[in-house]
Short mmCIF file of C-alpha atoms in Angstrom, two decimals:
data_model
loop_
_atom_site.label_atom_id
_atom_site.label_comp_id
_atom_site.label_asym_id
_atom_site.label_seq_id
_atom_site.Cartn_x
_atom_site.Cartn_y
_atom_site.Cartn_z
CA MET A 50 -51.65 -15.30 12.51
CA ALA A 51 -50.43 -11.51 10.99
CA GLU A 52 -54.50 -10.12 11.28
CA ALA A 53 -53.38 -11.66 15.01
CA ALA A 54 -50.35 -9.69 15.88
CA LEU A 55 -51.47 -6.67 14.44
CA ARG A 56 -54.43 -6.33 16.48
CA ASP A 57 -52.12 -7.27 19.94
CA LEU A 58 -49.36 -4.84 18.82
CA SER A 59 -52.37 -1.76 18.63
CA ALA A 60 -53.79 -2.36 21.79
CA LEU A 61 -49.77 -2.47 23.75
CA LEU A 62 -49.55 0.53 21.76
CA ASP A 63 -53.17 1.80 23.39
CA ALA A 64 -51.84 0.73 27.01
CA ALA A 65 -47.99 2.09 26.30
CA PRO A 66 -48.05 5.34 28.77
CA GLY A 67 -45.67 7.75 26.49
CA SER A 68 -45.78 5.93 23.82
CA ALA A 69 -49.00 5.28 21.46
CA GLY A 70 -49.77 7.75 18.56
CA HIS A 71 -46.40 9.86 19.93
CA SER A 72 -43.75 10.60 17.14
CA PRO A 73 -40.35 10.30 19.16
CA SER A 74 -39.21 14.18 20.60
CA TRP A 75 -36.25 15.44 18.13
CA ASP A 76 -35.17 18.88 17.09
CA GLY A 77 -33.63 17.34 14.02
CA GLY A 78 -30.20 17.79 16.10
CA ALA A 79 -30.18 15.48 18.85
CA THR A 80 -28.98 11.73 18.83
CA VAL A 81 -30.68 8.41 19.64
CA PRO A 82 -28.64 7.27 22.42
CA VAL A 83 -26.85 4.45 22.86
CA LEU A 84 -24.47 2.91 26.13
CA PRO A 85 -21.17 5.10 27.01
CA ALA A 86 -18.99 2.23 25.87
CA LEU A 87 -20.13 2.09 22.33
CA ARG A 88 -20.21 6.57 21.46
CA PRO A 89 -16.87 6.50 20.89
CA VAL A 90 -17.66 4.41 17.93
CA LEU A 91 -20.56 6.51 16.56
CA PRO A 92 -20.38 9.73 14.90
CA GLY A 93 -21.75 12.60 17.53
CA GLY A 94 -21.81 9.47 20.03
CA GLY A 95 -24.75 8.55 18.86
CA LEU A 96 -27.34 6.95 16.63
CA ARG A 97 -29.11 9.63 13.81
CA PRO A 98 -32.48 9.95 14.18
CA GLY A 99 -34.72 7.99 11.38
CA SER A 100 -31.43 6.78 9.91
CA VAL A 101 -31.19 2.91 8.84
CA VAL A 102 -28.58 1.14 10.33
CA GLY A 103 -27.39 -2.78 9.58
CA LEU A 104 -26.05 -5.14 12.18
CA GLY A 105 -23.46 -7.47 10.95
CA GLY A 106 -20.93 -9.93 12.02
CA SER A 107 -20.66 -12.72 13.66
CA GLY A 108 -22.30 -11.18 16.98
CA SER A 109 -25.05 -8.60 15.28
CA ALA A 110 -27.79 -10.21 17.90
CA SER A 111 -25.56 -9.31 20.70
CA LEU A 112 -25.09 -5.52 19.29
CA GLY A 113 -29.19 -5.45 19.16
CA LEU A 114 -29.59 -6.23 22.18
CA ALA A 115 -27.07 -3.22 23.12
CA LEU A 116 -28.39 -0.88 20.84
CA VAL A 117 -31.74 -1.57 22.57
CA ALA A 118 -30.45 -1.65 25.84
CA GLY A 119 -29.06 2.19 25.61
CA VAL A 120 -32.34 3.30 23.89
CA SER A 121 -34.26 1.71 26.63
CA ARG A 122 -31.94 3.58 29.13
CA HIS A 123 -30.81 6.58 27.96
CA GLY A 124 -33.16 7.82 25.34
CA GLY A 125 -36.97 8.96 25.68
CA ALA A 126 -37.78 13.35 25.30
CA ASP A 127 -36.34 13.47 28.67
CA GLY A 128 -33.58 11.18 28.84
CA ALA A 129 -35.16 8.61 31.43
CA GLY A 130 -35.62 5.69 28.47
CA GLY A 131 -37.15 5.40 25.90
CA TRP A 132 -39.21 2.34 23.58
CA CYS A 133 -38.25 0.00 21.25
CA GLY A 134 -40.15 -2.37 19.05
CA VAL A 135 -38.62 -5.23 18.68
CA VAL A 136 -39.49 -7.46 14.78
CA GLY A 137 -39.29 -10.92 13.98
CA VAL A 138 -36.79 -12.22 16.76
CA PRO A 139 -38.14 -14.56 18.91
CA ASP A 140 -35.12 -15.56 20.29
CA PHE A 141 -34.18 -12.13 21.40
CA GLY A 142 -33.02 -12.05 24.73
CA VAL A 143 -34.63 -10.16 27.13
CA LEU A 144 -32.66 -11.13 30.10
CA ALA A 145 -29.53 -10.22 27.95
CA ALA A 146 -30.75 -6.84 27.46
CA ALA A 147 -31.89 -6.29 31.05
CA GLY A 148 -28.46 -6.93 31.64
CA MET A 149 -27.23 -4.66 29.55
CA GLY A 150 -29.30 -1.72 31.21
CA ALA A 151 -32.59 -2.44 29.30
CA ALA A 152 -35.93 -1.69 31.27
CA PRO A 153 -38.13 -4.62 29.54
CA GLU A 154 -40.99 -2.79 30.55
CA ARG A 155 -40.56 -0.58 27.59
CA LEU A 156 -40.06 -3.26 25.49
CA LEU A 157 -42.85 -3.96 22.97
CA LEU A 158 -42.12 -7.31 20.76
CA ALA A 159 -43.63 -9.17 17.97
CA ASP A 160 -41.85 -12.60 17.65
CA ASP A 161 -43.66 -13.67 14.37
CA PRO A 162 -45.34 -11.03 12.78
CA GLY A 163 -45.86 -12.65 10.02
CA GLU A 164 -46.43 -11.90 6.10
CA ARG A 165 -47.20 -8.11 6.65
CA TRP A 166 -43.92 -7.51 8.87
CA PRO A 167 -43.79 -4.19 6.98
CA ASP A 168 -46.58 -3.09 8.87
CA VAL A 169 -45.95 -4.17 11.87
CA VAL A 170 -43.11 -2.24 11.85
CA ALA A 171 -45.07 0.84 10.18
CA ALA A 172 -46.90 1.33 13.07
CA LEU A 173 -43.98 0.81 15.44
CA ALA A 174 -42.10 3.72 13.83
CA GLU A 175 -44.92 6.14 14.46
CA ALA A 176 -44.51 5.46 18.58
CA VAL A 177 -40.85 4.42 19.48
CA ASP A 178 -37.50 5.48 19.00
CA LEU A 179 -35.88 1.66 17.86
CA VAL A 180 -37.11 -0.85 16.32
CA LEU A 181 -34.87 -3.99 15.53
CA LEU A 182 -36.17 -5.96 12.64
CA ARG A 183 -34.98 -9.37 11.31
CA PRO A 184 -36.54 -9.49 8.02
CA PRO A 185 -38.06 -12.87 7.47
CA GLU A 186 -37.63 -12.13 3.40
CA ARG A 187 -36.21 -10.43 0.64
CA PRO A 188 -37.21 -7.01 1.26
CA GLY A 189 -38.81 -5.48 -1.70
CA ALA A 190 -38.33 -1.95 -3.32
CA ALA A 191 -41.33 -0.59 -2.03
CA ALA A 192 -41.54 -1.94 1.32
CA VAL A 193 -37.64 -1.03 1.47
CA ARG A 194 -38.83 2.65 0.48
CA ARG A 195 -42.03 2.70 3.18
CA LEU A 196 -40.93 2.33 5.78
CA SER A 197 -37.36 4.26 5.29
CA ALA A 198 -39.53 7.34 4.76
CA LEU A 199 -41.77 6.20 8.00
CA ALA A 200 -38.38 5.82 10.01
CA ARG A 201 -36.88 9.72 8.70
CA LYS A 202 -40.37 11.34 9.17
CA HIS A 203 -40.66 10.42 12.85
CA GLY A 204 -36.81 10.42 13.82
CA CYS A 205 -37.00 6.56 14.63
CA VAL A 206 -33.65 4.63 14.21
CA LEU A 207 -34.46 1.05 11.78
CA ALA A 208 -31.91 -1.10 12.92
CA LEU A 209 -31.36 -4.29 10.67
CA THR A 210 -29.96 -7.78 11.40
CA GLY A 211 -30.22 -11.16 9.86
CA PRO A 212 -28.70 -13.05 6.83
CA PHE A 213 -31.64 -10.55 4.94
CA ALA A 214 -29.77 -6.93 6.55
CA GLY A 215 -27.26 -6.27 3.65
CA GLU A 216 -30.35 -6.46 1.27
CA TRP A 217 -31.90 -3.15 2.27
CA ALA A 218 -31.31 0.27 0.20
CA GLY A 219 -29.69 3.53 1.50
CA VAL A 220 -28.01 2.24 4.35
CA ARG A 221 -25.23 4.67 5.44
CA LEU A 222 -24.17 3.19 8.98
CA ARG A 223 -23.30 -0.43 9.12
CA LEU A 224 -22.00 -1.98 12.69
CA ARG A 225 -19.81 -5.07 12.79
CA LEU A 226 -18.69 -6.98 15.92
CA ASP A 227 -15.94 -9.33 15.31
CA GLU A 228 -12.82 -10.35 16.83
CA ALA A 229 -14.79 -12.06 19.75
CA VAL A 230 -13.02 -14.40 21.99
CA TRP A 231 -14.61 -15.51 25.21
CA GLU A 232 -12.61 -15.26 28.69
CA GLY A 233 -13.32 -17.55 31.39
CA LEU A 234 -12.24 -21.33 29.61
CA GLY A 235 -9.23 -23.34 30.63
CA ASP A 236 -8.38 -26.53 29.17
CA GLY A 237 -10.86 -28.85 29.95
CA HIS A 238 -12.45 -26.62 33.13
CA GLY A 239 -13.96 -23.19 34.22
CA ARG A 240 -16.85 -21.01 33.30
CA LEU A 241 -17.85 -18.19 30.59
CA ALA A 242 -16.49 -14.79 32.30
CA GLY A 243 -16.89 -13.05 29.83
CA ARG A 244 -16.63 -11.91 25.89
CA ARG A 245 -13.77 -9.84 24.57
CA VAL A 246 -14.65 -7.78 20.59
CA ARG A 247 -14.02 -5.17 18.48
CA VAL A 248 -16.99 -3.12 17.14
CA THR A 249 -16.60 -1.18 14.15
CA ALA A 250 -18.61 1.30 12.30
CA GLU A 251 -18.32 1.81 8.54
CA GLY A 252 -20.54 3.45 6.16
CA ARG A 253 -21.16 7.39 4.16
CA ASP A 254 -22.36 8.55 8.09
CA ALA A 255 -18.77 6.64 10.45
CA PRO A 256 -16.39 8.17 11.33
CA GLY A 257 -13.74 8.85 8.47
CA ALA A 258 -12.41 5.68 7.50
CA GLY A 259 -14.66 3.90 10.05
CA ARG A 260 -13.60 3.56 13.68
CA SER A 261 -13.05 0.91 15.71
CA ALA A 262 -13.31 -0.02 19.96
CA ARG A 263 -12.58 -2.74 22.03
CA LEU A 264 -15.37 -3.81 24.57
CA TRP A 265 -16.66 -6.27 26.75
CA LEU A 266 -19.83 -7.43 25.48
CA PRO A 267 -20.88 -8.42 27.38
CA ALA A 268 -18.88 -8.20 30.39
CA ALA A 269 -18.55 -10.64 33.48
CA ASP A 270 -21.60 -8.53 35.27
CA GLY A 271 -23.79 -8.49 32.10
CA THR A 272 -23.22 -5.09 31.46
CA VAL A 273 -20.90 -3.85 28.23
CA ALA A 274 -17.31 -1.69 28.99
CA PRO A 275 -14.85 -0.75 27.04
CA ASP A 276 -11.78 -3.18 27.46
CA GLU A 277 -9.54 -1.21 29.32
CA THR A 278 -6.18 -3.91 28.46
CA ALA A 279 -6.39 -3.53 24.77
CA ARG A 280 -3.72 -1.11 23.47
CA PRO A 281 -3.92 1.64 21.35
CA PRO A 282 -1.99 1.86 18.44
CA LEU A 283 0.87 2.90 17.68
CA GLU A 284 1.16 6.51 16.72
CA LEU A 285 4.06 8.51 14.62
CA VAL A 286 4.94 11.47 17.25
CA PRO A 287 5.95 14.77 15.36
CA GLY A 288 8.67 17.02 15.78
CA ALA A 289 11.15 16.08 18.79
CA VAL A 290 10.47 12.97 20.65
CA ALA A 291 10.48 14.71 24.29
CA ALA A 292 12.92 17.10 25.17
CA GLY A 293 16.34 16.89 25.89
CA ALA A 294 15.22 12.94 24.64
CA PRO A 295 18.02 11.75 22.18
CA VAL A 296 16.33 10.54 19.13
CA HIS A 297 17.90 7.39 17.86
CA THR A 298 19.76 7.45 14.20
CA ALA A 299 21.39 5.15 12.41
CA ARG A 300 25.03 4.95 12.83
CA PRO A 301 27.50 6.88 10.05
CA ALA A 302 29.10 4.31 7.58
CA ALA A 303 32.41 3.58 7.06
CA PRO A 304 34.10 5.32 3.70
CA ARG A 305 34.71 2.73 1.15
CA PRO A 306 37.07 2.54 -1.30
CA PRO A 307 36.51 3.68 -5.04
CA LEU A 308 34.81 1.18 -7.04
CA ALA A 309 37.79 0.95 -9.48
CA ALA A 310 40.26 0.37 -7.06
CA ALA A 311 38.67 -2.37 -5.47
CA ARG A 312 39.03 -4.17 -8.93
CA ARG A 313 42.43 -3.48 -9.57
CA ASP A 314 43.65 -4.63 -5.99
CA ALA A 315 41.44 -7.65 -6.16
CA ARG A 316 43.35 -8.33 -10.25
CA GLU A 317 46.56 -7.82 -8.20
CA PRO A 318 48.50 -11.10 -6.62
CA VAL A 319 49.62 -10.78 -3.36
CA ARG A 320 53.90 -9.63 -3.29
CA ALA A 321 56.19 -10.24 -0.01
CA SER A 322 57.49 -7.66 1.73
CA ALA A 323 61.37 -6.77 0.30
CA SER A 324 62.59 -8.13 3.68
CA ALA A 325 60.94 -11.69 3.25
CA PRO A 326 63.66 -14.37 2.63
CA GLY A 327 63.72 -15.92 -1.09
CA PRO A 328 63.51 -18.79 -1.58
CA GLY A 329 66.61 -21.01 -0.75
CA GLU A 330 67.90 -18.10 1.46
CA GLY A 331 68.55 -18.46 4.80
CA ALA A 332 67.93 -16.24 7.40
CA ALA A 333 71.72 -14.10 8.42
#
C-alpha cells in the first residue's frame, strides 16, 4: 500500500500544473500566508517558510483546515493560490476547508501513506507550500531531522496534528485552540450556527509571551472570522485618565486619637456631670 501511495503521489505531482519539480517561491523574507482572521495571532502575520508548526487543543483538526485554506487561497508565487499536501488524515474535511476558502483542486491528499509516510512527506515538501501531517506513529529522530531539513531547504511549512504531534523535536511555534463554545442550540432545539474559540500562539517564534485571538471557527457561513463580540482586555492608562476628567481617590481617613490616650480613656469610669443630682437628692 505504501508503494501504491508513492506511485499515486508521483503521478499527481507530475500532473499538477505549477507544482511538480518546483520549490515554492521564497525570497527568505516573506511569510507563508494564512487566513486574515489568523494574522493577528502570528508573528509577521503569517507562517515562517520552512518552519514546523505544532497544532494542539481540542480543535486542532479545525486549525489544520484553516491553515490549509489560507495557503490554498492566498499562497503561491503570485498570491493567487498555493498548493497543500495532507498526509495521514483520512477524515480531512475537504468541504469544510472549501467553506473556509480552500481550492480543492490545489489539495493533494495521501490518506493512508503506510509505513513509508516519511517518503511521502519528503516528496510533497519539494513541491507544495504546506504539508499537514498526522504522524501515524512516534516519529524517529532520523525522520524528524530529514523532514525538518527538507522543509527548511524548500521553504515548505510542516504543520503537525494528532497524538504524536508533540513528539516532534524542534517545533518553534505551536498553535492551540481551546475555549470552544458552539452557538445556536437551545434547550432541546435549534441548529448549530457557529463556534466561538480562542486561538493562541506559543513557542520561541511566538510574539512575546504568546498572543491569542477570539475567532469564529467556523462562523455561520463556514468561514473563519474575528469574534467581534469579544471584549478587549482591560489596560492600565498611564498619566491622566483624560483631559479634565476627575480621578477617583480614596477619602481621607478621620484623625484618630493617640493609642495611649485611647487606652487611658478606656480604663477610666464614666463620671456624671457636676450638675447632675446625686443619689437621694431631688431636683430643687
